[in-house]
Short mmCIF file of C-alpha atoms in Angstrom, two decimals:
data_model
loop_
_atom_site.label_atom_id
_atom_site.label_comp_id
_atom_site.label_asym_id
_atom_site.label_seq_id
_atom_site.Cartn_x
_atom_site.Cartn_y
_atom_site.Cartn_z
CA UNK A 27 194.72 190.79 37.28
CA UNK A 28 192.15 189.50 34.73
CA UNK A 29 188.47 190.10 35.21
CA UNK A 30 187.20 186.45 35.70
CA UNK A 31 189.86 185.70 38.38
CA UNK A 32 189.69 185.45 42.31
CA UNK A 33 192.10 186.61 44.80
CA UNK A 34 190.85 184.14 47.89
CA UNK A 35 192.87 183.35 51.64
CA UNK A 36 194.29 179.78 52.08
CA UNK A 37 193.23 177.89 54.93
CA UNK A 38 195.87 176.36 57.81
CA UNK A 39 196.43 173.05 58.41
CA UNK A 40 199.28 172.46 60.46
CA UNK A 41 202.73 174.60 61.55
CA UNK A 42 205.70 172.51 61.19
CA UNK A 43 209.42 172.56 63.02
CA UNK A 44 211.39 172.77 60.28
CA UNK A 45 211.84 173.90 56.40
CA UNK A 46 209.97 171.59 54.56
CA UNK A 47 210.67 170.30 50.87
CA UNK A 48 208.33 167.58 50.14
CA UNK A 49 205.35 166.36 50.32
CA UNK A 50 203.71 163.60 49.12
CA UNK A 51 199.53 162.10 49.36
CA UNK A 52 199.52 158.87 50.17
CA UNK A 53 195.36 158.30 50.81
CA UNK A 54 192.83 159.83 51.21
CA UNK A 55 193.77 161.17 54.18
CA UNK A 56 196.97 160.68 55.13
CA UNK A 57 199.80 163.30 53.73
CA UNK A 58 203.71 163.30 54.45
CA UNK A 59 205.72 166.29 54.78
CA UNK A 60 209.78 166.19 54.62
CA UNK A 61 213.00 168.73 55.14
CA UNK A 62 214.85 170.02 58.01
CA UNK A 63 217.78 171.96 58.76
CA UNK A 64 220.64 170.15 56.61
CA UNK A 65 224.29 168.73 58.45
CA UNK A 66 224.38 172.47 59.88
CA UNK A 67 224.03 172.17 63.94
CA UNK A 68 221.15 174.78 63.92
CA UNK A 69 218.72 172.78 66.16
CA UNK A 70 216.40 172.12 63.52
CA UNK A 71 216.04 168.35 62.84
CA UNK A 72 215.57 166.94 59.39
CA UNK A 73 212.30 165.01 59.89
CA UNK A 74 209.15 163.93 57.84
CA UNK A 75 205.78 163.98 59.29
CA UNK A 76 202.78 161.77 58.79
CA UNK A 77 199.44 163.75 58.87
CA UNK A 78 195.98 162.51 59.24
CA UNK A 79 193.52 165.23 57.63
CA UNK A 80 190.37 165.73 58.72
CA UNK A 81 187.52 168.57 58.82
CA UNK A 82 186.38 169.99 61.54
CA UNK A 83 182.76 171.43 60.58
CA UNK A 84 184.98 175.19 59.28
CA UNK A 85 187.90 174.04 57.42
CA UNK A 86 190.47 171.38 56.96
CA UNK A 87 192.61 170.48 59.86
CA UNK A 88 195.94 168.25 60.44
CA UNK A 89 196.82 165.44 63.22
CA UNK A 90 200.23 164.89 63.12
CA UNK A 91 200.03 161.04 64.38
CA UNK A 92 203.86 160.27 63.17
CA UNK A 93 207.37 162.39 63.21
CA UNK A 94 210.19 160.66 62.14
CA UNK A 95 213.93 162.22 62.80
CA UNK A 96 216.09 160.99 59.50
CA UNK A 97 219.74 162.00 61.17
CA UNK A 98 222.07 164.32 59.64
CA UNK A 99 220.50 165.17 55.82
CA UNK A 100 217.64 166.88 55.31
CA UNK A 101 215.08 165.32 53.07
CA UNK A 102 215.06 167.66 49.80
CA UNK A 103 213.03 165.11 47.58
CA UNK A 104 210.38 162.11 48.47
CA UNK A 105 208.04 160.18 47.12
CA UNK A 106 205.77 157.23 48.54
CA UNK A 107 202.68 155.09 48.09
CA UNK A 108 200.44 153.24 49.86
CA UNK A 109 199.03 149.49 50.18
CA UNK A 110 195.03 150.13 51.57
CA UNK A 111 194.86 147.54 54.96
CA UNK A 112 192.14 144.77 55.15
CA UNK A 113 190.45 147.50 58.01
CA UNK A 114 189.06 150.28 55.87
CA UNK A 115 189.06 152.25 59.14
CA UNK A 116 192.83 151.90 59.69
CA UNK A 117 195.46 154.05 58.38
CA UNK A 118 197.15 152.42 55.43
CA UNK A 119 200.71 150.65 54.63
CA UNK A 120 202.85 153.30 53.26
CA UNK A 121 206.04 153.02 51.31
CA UNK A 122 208.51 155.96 51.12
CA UNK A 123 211.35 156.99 49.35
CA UNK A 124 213.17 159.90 50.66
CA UNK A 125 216.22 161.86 48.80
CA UNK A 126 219.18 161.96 51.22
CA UNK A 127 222.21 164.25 50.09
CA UNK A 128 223.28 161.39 47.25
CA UNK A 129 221.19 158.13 48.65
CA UNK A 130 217.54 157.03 48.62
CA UNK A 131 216.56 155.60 51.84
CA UNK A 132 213.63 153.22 51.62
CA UNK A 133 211.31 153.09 54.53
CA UNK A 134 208.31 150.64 55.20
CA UNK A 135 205.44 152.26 57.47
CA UNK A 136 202.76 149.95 58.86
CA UNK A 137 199.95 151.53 61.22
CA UNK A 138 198.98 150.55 64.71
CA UNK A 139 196.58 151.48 67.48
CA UNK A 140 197.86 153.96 70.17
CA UNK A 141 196.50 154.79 73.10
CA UNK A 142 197.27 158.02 74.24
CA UNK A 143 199.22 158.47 77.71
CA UNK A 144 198.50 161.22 80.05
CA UNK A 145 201.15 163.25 78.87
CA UNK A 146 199.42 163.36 75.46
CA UNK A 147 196.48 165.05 76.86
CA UNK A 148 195.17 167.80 75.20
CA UNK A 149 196.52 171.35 77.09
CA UNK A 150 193.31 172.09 78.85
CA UNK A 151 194.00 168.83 80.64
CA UNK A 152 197.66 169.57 81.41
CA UNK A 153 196.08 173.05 82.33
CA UNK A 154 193.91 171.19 84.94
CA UNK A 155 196.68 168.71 85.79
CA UNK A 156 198.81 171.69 87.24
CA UNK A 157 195.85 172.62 89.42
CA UNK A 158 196.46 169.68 91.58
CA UNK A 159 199.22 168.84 93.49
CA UNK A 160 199.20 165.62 96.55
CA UNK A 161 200.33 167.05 99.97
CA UNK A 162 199.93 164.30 102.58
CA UNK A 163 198.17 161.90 101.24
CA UNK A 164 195.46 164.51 99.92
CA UNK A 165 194.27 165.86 96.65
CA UNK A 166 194.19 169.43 97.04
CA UNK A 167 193.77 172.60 94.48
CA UNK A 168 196.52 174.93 93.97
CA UNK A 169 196.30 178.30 91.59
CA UNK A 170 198.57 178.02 88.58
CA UNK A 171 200.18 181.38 89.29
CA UNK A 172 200.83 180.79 92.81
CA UNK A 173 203.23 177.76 91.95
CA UNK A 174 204.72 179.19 88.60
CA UNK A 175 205.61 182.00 90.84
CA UNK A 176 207.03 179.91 93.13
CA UNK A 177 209.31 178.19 90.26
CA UNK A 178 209.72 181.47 88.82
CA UNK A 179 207.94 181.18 85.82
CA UNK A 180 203.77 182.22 84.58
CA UNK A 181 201.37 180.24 83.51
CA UNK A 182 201.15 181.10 79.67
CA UNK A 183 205.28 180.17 80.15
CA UNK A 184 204.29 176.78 81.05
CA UNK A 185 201.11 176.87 78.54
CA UNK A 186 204.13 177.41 75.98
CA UNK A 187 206.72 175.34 77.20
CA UNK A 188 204.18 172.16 77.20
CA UNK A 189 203.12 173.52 73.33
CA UNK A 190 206.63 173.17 72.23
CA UNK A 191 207.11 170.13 74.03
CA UNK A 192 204.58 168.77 71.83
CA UNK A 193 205.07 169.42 68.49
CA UNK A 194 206.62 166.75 68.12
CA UNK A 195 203.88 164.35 69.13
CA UNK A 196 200.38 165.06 68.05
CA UNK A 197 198.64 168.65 67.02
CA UNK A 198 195.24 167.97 67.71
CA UNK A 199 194.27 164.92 69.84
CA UNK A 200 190.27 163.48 68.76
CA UNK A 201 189.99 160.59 71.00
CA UNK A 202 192.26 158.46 73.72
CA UNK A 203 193.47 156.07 70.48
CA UNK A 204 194.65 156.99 67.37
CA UNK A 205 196.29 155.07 64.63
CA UNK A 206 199.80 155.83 63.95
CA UNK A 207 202.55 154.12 62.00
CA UNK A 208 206.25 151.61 62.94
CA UNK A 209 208.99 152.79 61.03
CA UNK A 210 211.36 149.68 58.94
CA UNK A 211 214.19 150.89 56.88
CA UNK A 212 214.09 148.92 54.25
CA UNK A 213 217.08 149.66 52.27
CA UNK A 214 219.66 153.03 51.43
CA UNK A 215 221.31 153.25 48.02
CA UNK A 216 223.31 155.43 46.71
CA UNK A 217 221.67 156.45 43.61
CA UNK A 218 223.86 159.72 42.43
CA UNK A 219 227.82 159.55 41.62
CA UNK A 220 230.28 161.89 42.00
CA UNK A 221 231.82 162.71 38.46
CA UNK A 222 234.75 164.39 39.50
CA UNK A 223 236.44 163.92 43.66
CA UNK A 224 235.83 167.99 44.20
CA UNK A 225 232.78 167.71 43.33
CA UNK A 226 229.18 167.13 45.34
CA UNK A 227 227.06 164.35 44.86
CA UNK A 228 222.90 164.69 45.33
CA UNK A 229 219.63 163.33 44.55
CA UNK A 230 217.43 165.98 43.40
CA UNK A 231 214.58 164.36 42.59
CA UNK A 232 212.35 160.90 42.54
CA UNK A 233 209.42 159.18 41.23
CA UNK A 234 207.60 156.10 41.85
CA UNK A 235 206.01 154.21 38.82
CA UNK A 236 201.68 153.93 38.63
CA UNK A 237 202.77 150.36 39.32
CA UNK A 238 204.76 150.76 42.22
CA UNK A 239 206.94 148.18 40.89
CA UNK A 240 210.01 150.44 39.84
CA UNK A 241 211.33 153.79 41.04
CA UNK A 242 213.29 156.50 38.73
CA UNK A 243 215.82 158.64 40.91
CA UNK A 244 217.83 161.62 39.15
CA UNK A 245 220.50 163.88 40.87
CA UNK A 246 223.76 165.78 40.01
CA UNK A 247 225.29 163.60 37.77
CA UNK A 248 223.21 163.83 35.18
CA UNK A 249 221.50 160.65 34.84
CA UNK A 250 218.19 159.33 34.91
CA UNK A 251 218.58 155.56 37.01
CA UNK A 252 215.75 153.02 37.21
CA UNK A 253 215.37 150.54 40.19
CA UNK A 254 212.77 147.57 40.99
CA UNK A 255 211.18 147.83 43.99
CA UNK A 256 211.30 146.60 46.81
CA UNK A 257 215.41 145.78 46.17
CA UNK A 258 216.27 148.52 44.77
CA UNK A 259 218.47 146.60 42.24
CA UNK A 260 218.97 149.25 39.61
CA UNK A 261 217.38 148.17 35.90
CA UNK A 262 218.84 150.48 33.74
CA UNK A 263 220.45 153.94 33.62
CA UNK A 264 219.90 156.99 31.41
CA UNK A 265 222.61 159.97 30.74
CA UNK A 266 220.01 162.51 30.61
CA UNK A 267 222.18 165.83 30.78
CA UNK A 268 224.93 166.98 30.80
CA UNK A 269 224.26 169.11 33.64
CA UNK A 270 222.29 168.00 37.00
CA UNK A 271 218.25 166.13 36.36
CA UNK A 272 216.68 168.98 38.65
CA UNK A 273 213.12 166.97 37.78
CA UNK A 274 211.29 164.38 36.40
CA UNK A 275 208.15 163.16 36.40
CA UNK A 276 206.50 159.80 34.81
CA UNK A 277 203.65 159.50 32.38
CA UNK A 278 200.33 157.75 33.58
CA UNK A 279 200.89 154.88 31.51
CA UNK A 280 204.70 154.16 32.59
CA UNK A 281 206.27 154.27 28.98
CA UNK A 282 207.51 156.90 29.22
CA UNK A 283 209.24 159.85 31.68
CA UNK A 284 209.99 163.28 31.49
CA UNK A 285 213.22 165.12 32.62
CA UNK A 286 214.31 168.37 33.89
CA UNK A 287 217.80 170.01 33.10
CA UNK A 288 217.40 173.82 34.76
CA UNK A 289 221.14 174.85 33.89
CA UNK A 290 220.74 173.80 30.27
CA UNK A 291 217.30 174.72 30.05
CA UNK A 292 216.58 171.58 28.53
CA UNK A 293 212.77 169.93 28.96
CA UNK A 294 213.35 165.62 27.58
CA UNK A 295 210.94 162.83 27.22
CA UNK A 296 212.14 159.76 27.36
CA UNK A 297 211.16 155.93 26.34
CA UNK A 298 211.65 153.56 29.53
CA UNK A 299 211.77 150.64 27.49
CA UNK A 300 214.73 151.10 25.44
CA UNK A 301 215.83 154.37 27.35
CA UNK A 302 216.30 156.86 23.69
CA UNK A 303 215.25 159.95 24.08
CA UNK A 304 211.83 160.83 22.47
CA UNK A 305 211.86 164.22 21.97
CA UNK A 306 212.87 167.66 23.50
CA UNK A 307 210.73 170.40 23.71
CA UNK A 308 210.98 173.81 23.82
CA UNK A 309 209.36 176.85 24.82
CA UNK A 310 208.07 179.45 21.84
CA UNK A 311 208.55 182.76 22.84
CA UNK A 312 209.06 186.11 20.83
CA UNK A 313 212.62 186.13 21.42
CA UNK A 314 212.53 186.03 25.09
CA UNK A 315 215.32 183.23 26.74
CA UNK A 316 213.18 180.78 28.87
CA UNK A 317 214.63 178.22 30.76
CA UNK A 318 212.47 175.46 32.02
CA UNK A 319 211.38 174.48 36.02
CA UNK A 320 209.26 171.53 36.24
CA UNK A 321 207.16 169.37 34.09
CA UNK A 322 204.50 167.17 34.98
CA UNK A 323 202.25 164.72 33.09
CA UNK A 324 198.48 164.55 33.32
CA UNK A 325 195.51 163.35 32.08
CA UNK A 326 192.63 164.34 29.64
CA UNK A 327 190.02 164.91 31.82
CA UNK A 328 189.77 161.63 33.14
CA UNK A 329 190.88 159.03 30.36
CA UNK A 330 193.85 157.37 31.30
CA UNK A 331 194.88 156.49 27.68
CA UNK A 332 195.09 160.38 26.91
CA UNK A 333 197.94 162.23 28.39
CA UNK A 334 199.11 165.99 28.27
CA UNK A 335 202.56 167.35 29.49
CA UNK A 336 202.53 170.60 31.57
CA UNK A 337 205.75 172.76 32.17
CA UNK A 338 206.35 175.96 33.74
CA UNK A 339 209.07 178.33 32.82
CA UNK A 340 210.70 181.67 33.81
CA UNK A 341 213.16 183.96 31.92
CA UNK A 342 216.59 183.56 31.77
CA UNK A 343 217.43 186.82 33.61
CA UNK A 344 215.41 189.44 34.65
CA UNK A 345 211.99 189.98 36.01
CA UNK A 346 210.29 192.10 33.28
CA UNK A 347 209.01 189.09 31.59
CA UNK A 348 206.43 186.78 33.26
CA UNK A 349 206.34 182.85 34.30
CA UNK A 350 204.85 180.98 31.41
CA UNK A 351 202.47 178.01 32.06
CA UNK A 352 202.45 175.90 29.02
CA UNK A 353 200.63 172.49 27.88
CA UNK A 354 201.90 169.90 25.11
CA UNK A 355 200.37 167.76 23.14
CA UNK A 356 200.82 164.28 24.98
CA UNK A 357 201.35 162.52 21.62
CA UNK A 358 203.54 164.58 19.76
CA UNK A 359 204.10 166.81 22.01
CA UNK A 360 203.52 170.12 20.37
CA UNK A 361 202.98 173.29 22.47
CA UNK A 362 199.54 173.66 22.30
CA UNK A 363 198.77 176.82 24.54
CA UNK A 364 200.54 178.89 27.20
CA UNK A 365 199.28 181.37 29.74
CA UNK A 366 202.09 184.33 31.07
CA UNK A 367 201.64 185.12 35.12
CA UNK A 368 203.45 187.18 37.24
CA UNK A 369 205.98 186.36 39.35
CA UNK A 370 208.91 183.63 39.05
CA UNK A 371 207.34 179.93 38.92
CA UNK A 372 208.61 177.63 41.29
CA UNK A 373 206.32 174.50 41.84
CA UNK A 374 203.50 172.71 39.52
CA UNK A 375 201.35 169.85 40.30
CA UNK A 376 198.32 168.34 38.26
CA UNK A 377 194.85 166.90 39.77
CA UNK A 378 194.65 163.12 39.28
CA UNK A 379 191.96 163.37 37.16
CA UNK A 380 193.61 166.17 34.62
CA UNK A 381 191.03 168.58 35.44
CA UNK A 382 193.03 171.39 37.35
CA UNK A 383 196.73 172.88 37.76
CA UNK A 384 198.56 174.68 40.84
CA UNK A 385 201.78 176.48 40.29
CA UNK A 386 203.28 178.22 43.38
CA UNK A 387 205.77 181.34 42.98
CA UNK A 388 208.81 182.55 44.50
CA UNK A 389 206.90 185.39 46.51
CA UNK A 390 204.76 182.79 47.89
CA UNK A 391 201.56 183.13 45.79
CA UNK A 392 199.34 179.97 44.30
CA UNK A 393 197.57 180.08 41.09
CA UNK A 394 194.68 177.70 40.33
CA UNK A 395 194.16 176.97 36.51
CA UNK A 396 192.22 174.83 34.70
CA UNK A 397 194.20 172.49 32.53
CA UNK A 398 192.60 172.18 29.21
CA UNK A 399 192.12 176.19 28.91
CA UNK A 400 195.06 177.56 30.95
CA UNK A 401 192.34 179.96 32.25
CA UNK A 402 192.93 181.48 35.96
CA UNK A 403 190.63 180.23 38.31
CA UNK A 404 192.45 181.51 41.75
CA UNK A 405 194.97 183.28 42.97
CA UNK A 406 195.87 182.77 46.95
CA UNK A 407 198.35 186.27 47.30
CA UNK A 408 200.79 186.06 49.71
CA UNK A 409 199.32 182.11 51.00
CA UNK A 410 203.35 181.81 51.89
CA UNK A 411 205.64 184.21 53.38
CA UNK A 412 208.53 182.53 51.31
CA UNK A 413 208.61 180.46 48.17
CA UNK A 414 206.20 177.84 47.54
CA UNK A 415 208.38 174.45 47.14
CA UNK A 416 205.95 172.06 46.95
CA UNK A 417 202.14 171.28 45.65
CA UNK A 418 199.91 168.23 46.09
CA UNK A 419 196.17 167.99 45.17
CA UNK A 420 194.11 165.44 47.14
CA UNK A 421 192.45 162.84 45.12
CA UNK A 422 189.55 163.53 43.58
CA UNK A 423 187.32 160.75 43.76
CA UNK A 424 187.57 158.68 47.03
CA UNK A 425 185.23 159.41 49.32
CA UNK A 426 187.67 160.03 52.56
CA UNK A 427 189.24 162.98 50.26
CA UNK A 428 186.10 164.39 49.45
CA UNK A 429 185.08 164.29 53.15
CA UNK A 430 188.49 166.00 54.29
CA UNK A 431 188.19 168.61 51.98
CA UNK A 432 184.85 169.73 53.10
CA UNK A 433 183.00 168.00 49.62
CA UNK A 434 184.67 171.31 47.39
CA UNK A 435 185.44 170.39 43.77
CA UNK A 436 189.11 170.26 44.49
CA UNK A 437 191.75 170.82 46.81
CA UNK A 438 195.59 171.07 46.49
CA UNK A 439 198.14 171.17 49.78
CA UNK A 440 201.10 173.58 50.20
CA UNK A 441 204.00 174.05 51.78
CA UNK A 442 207.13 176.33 51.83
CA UNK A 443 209.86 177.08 54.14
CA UNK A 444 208.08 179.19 56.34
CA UNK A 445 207.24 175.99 58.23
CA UNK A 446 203.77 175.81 57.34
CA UNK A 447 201.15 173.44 55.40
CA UNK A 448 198.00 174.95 53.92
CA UNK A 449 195.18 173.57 52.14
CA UNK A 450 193.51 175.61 49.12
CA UNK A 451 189.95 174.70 47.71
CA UNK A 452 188.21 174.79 44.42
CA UNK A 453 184.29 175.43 45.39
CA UNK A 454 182.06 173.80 43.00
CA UNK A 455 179.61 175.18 41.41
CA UNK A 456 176.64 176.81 43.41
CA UNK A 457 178.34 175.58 46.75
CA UNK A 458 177.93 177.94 49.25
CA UNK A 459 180.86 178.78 51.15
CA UNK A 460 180.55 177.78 55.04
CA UNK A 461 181.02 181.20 56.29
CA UNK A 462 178.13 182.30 54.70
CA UNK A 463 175.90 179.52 55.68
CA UNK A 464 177.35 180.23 59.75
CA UNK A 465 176.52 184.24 58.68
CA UNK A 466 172.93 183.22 57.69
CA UNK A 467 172.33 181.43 60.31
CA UNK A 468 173.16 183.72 62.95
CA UNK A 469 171.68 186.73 61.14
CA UNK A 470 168.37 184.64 61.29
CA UNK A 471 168.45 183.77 64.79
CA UNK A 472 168.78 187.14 65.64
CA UNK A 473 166.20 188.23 63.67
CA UNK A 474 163.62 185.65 65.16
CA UNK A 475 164.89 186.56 68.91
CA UNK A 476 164.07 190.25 68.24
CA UNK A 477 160.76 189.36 66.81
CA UNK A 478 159.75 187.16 69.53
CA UNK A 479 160.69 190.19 71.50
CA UNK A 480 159.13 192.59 69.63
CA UNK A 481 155.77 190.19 69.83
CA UNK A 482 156.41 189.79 74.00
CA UNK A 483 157.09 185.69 73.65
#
C-alpha cells in the first residue's frame, strides 16, 4: 500500500433479501436498489427497493419506504430519474428503467402519504403488544415466555419471525406517516434480439440521457438502440460489436456515448447524432493484454463543457498483473494517466461534479481516487464479502445529500451480492470524525465528575 493512503471501515445502511445488481440515486435522498434470484425457484424474489436515507446523529442510515416484486427476471441493469414535486418535503416523481432478461420495463413512481398500521410498529411495540392478551372482557399482562412456551416457541423466535416478516415493509420506522411511492408500468419493450434461435437474448446495460428525453439500451446482440421517452419508440440503432455491449455510459453533454465490448476488449465512443463511431481507445501497456470493464464519463472539476472519460481494466488472464484505472482526454481522447491497483476491477462510478472516482473489486474492496491525479485517497478492505457490482456517489451539492451524508466532502453507495448496501465517506478537510467528537466528550465529562469529586461538590 502507498504511504499517503487510508485503509478505513464502511458504514451500513441497510441488509437486503436478495442479490442485488443495481442501483441507481434518484435525489437527494432517495436511492433504488435492484436484483433477485433469477427464473430459478430459490425463494428469493427479484425485487427493487426504494430507500429514503437519512442520518441518525452516528452515521448514515436507510428506510426502506417501497419494495417492489418484478415477477420471474431478476433486474441485472436499471437506471431512473426523478421529476422534484411542487412539496419540497415530499419524496419525488421517479422514473425507472429496469433491464429484464431481453426487455426494458418502464415504471412511473409517484409518492404518497402513509400512515403506518399497527402492524408496522416498530418491534419494541410488537414486543409490548405480545404482553397483552383480552380474557373476558379484560386487559390483562401475560409474560412473553409463558405463552411462547405455550405455542412452543421463545421469545427471540418470535422477535425473529416478526424481523423477517418485515423486511419487506419498512427498516426503520421515524414517525406514524411516511411518504412512499404507487407503482404504473408504463411500458415493456423488447430492446435486445436474438441473432441466432439457440441463442439467448439480454439487456446488459442502460442509460438515461442528462435530458431525460431519450434512453440508450445495449445487450447481447451487439447493438447500441436509442428510444424517446416516455414511448419508447426506438430513434435509431447502432451495431456496436460484434460481440455483446456489456456497458455504456453517456457524455454530460448528450453528443456523444461510450460503449463496452468485454469479449473483444474493445472500449468505442460514439456520435449520437449521426451514430459513426468516433474513436476507439485502447489501453497502453508494456506488453501486457488488457481487456476493458467499464467506462464512464465525467466532468472537469465542475465545468460542464469539459469532459474526461474514465475506464478500468484487468488482464487478459492471470492475476500477476494489477487492475489499471485510466483517464482520457475528453476531446481527443488520449490516455492521459493511469494508476495500477490490486485486485481484479469490477465497478467504476464518477462524482457529479468530476472531483472523485470509486472502483470496487472482485474481493470486495473500494478504492477512493481523485480524478484529475489518479492518486489513492481510500481503500475500504474487505467493505464486501463478495464482489462489488455496483457504485453510486450521492450528489454533491444539494443540500438534502449533504445532510444525509453527515456534511463529509463526499460519499459514494455500494452494494454486492452479499445482500448488503453501504455508504463510504470522503471527510473534508479538518472535519473531525464523529467518533472522536463522542470520545472527547465523554473523556471530558469524566474528567469534570472526578474533579468535582475530588473537590467534594
Amino acid at each position: 500500500m502507498s504511504g499517503g493512503k487510508k485503509t478505513l471501515r464502511c458504514e451500513s445502511v441497510a441488509s437486503l433479501n436478495y442479490p442485488s445488481y443495481a442501483l441507481c440515486m434518484v435525489s437527494g435522498r432517495h436511492v433504488l436498489v435492484g436484483g433477485g434470484g433469477g427464473a430459478a425457484k430459490t425463494g428469493i424474489k427479484n425485487q427493487f427497493d426504494v430507500f429514503e436515507l437519512y442520518h441518525d446523529g452516528t452515521q448514515t442510515k436507510g428506510e426502506r419506504v417501497l419494495s417492489h416484486d418484478v415477477g420471474d427476471d431478476c433486474i441485472t441493469n436499471m437506471t431512473g430519474w426523478s421529476k422534484a414535486t411542487s412539496n419540497k418535503i415530499a419524496a419525488p416523481n421517479i422514473s425507472l428503467a429496469l433491464g429484464l432478461e431481453e426487455r426494458c420495463l418502464l415504471l412511473k413512481l409517484k409518492p404518497y402519504l402513509k400512515t403506518i398500521k399497527a402492524e408496522e410498529l416498530p418491534l419494541d411495540s410488537f414486543i409490548r403488544s405480545k404482553e397483552k392478551v383480552h380474557a373476558s372482557g379484560i386487559l390483562r399482562k401475560r409474560r412473553i415466555s409463558e405463552k411462547s412456551a405455550e405455542e412452543g416457541s421463545t421469545e427471540k423466535e418470535d422477535v425473529r419471525e416478526e424481523k423477517k416478516r418485515r423486511q419487506s415493509i419498512n427498516a426503520t420506522l421515524r414517525g406514524n406517516k411516511y411518504f412512499t411511492f404507487d407503482v404504473d408500468k408504463i411500458c415493456s419493450t423488447e430492446t435486445v434480439y436474438k441473432r441466432k434461435s439457440d441463442q439467448e437474448a439480454y439487456q446488459k446495460c442502460c442509460g438515461v440521457s442528462p435530458d431525460n428525453s431519450f434512453l440508450v439500451t445495449g445487450g447481447t446482440d451487439g447493438y447500441l438502440r436509442f428510444w424517446s421517452l416516455p414511448d419508447m419508440k426506438k430513434i435509431r440503432e447502432i451495431k456496436a460489436h460484434e460481440k455483446e455491449v456489456d456497458d455504456l455510459h453517456i457524455k454530460p453533454d448528450g453528443k456523444q456515448v461510450v460503449s463496452v465490448c468485454k469479449p473483444t476488449r474493445e472500449c468505442s465512443i460514439w456520435d449520437i447524432k449521426d451514430g459513426k463511431k468516433i474513436i476507439q481507445v485502447a489501453l497502453l501497456t508494456n506488453g501486457v493484454k488488457y481487456k476493458c470493464f467499464r467506462a464512464r464519463f465525467g466532468i472537469v472539476e465542475g465545468d460542464l463543457k469539459k469532459t474526461r472519460l474514465f475506464t478500468i481494466s484487468n488482464p487478459l488472464s492471470g492475476t500477476k498483473n494489477p487492475g489499471i484505472v485510466a483517464k482520457w482526454c475528453g476531446k481527443t481522447f488520449r490516455q492521459e494517466r493511469t494508476q495500477s491497483l490490486s485486485g481484479v476491477l469490477s465497478s467504476l462510478a464518477l462524482s457529479d461534479d468530476g472531483r472523485y472516482l470509486a472502483t470496487g473489486t472482485m474481493g470486495g474492496s473500494i478504492y477512493l481516487i481523485i480524478a484529475f491525479s489518479l492518486q489513492q485517497l481510500q481503500v475500504i478492505e474487505d467493505a464486501h464479502s463478495m464482489f462489488v457490482t455496483g457504485l453510486e456517489w450521492l450528489p454533491t451539492e444539494c443540500k438534502e445529500s449533504q445532510m444525509v451524508r453527515g456534511f463529509s466532502d463526499a460519499s459514494v453507495l455500494s452494494i454486492s451480492c452479499d445482500n448488503s448496501l453501504k455508504i463510504h465517506h470522503i471527510p473534508k478537510k479538518g472535519m473531525v470524525p464523529v467518533w472522536v467528537v463522542a470520545t472527547l466528550a465523554m473523556v471530558i465529562l469524566c474528567a469534570a465528575f472526578l474533579l468535582a469529586s475530588y473537590l467534594g461538590l
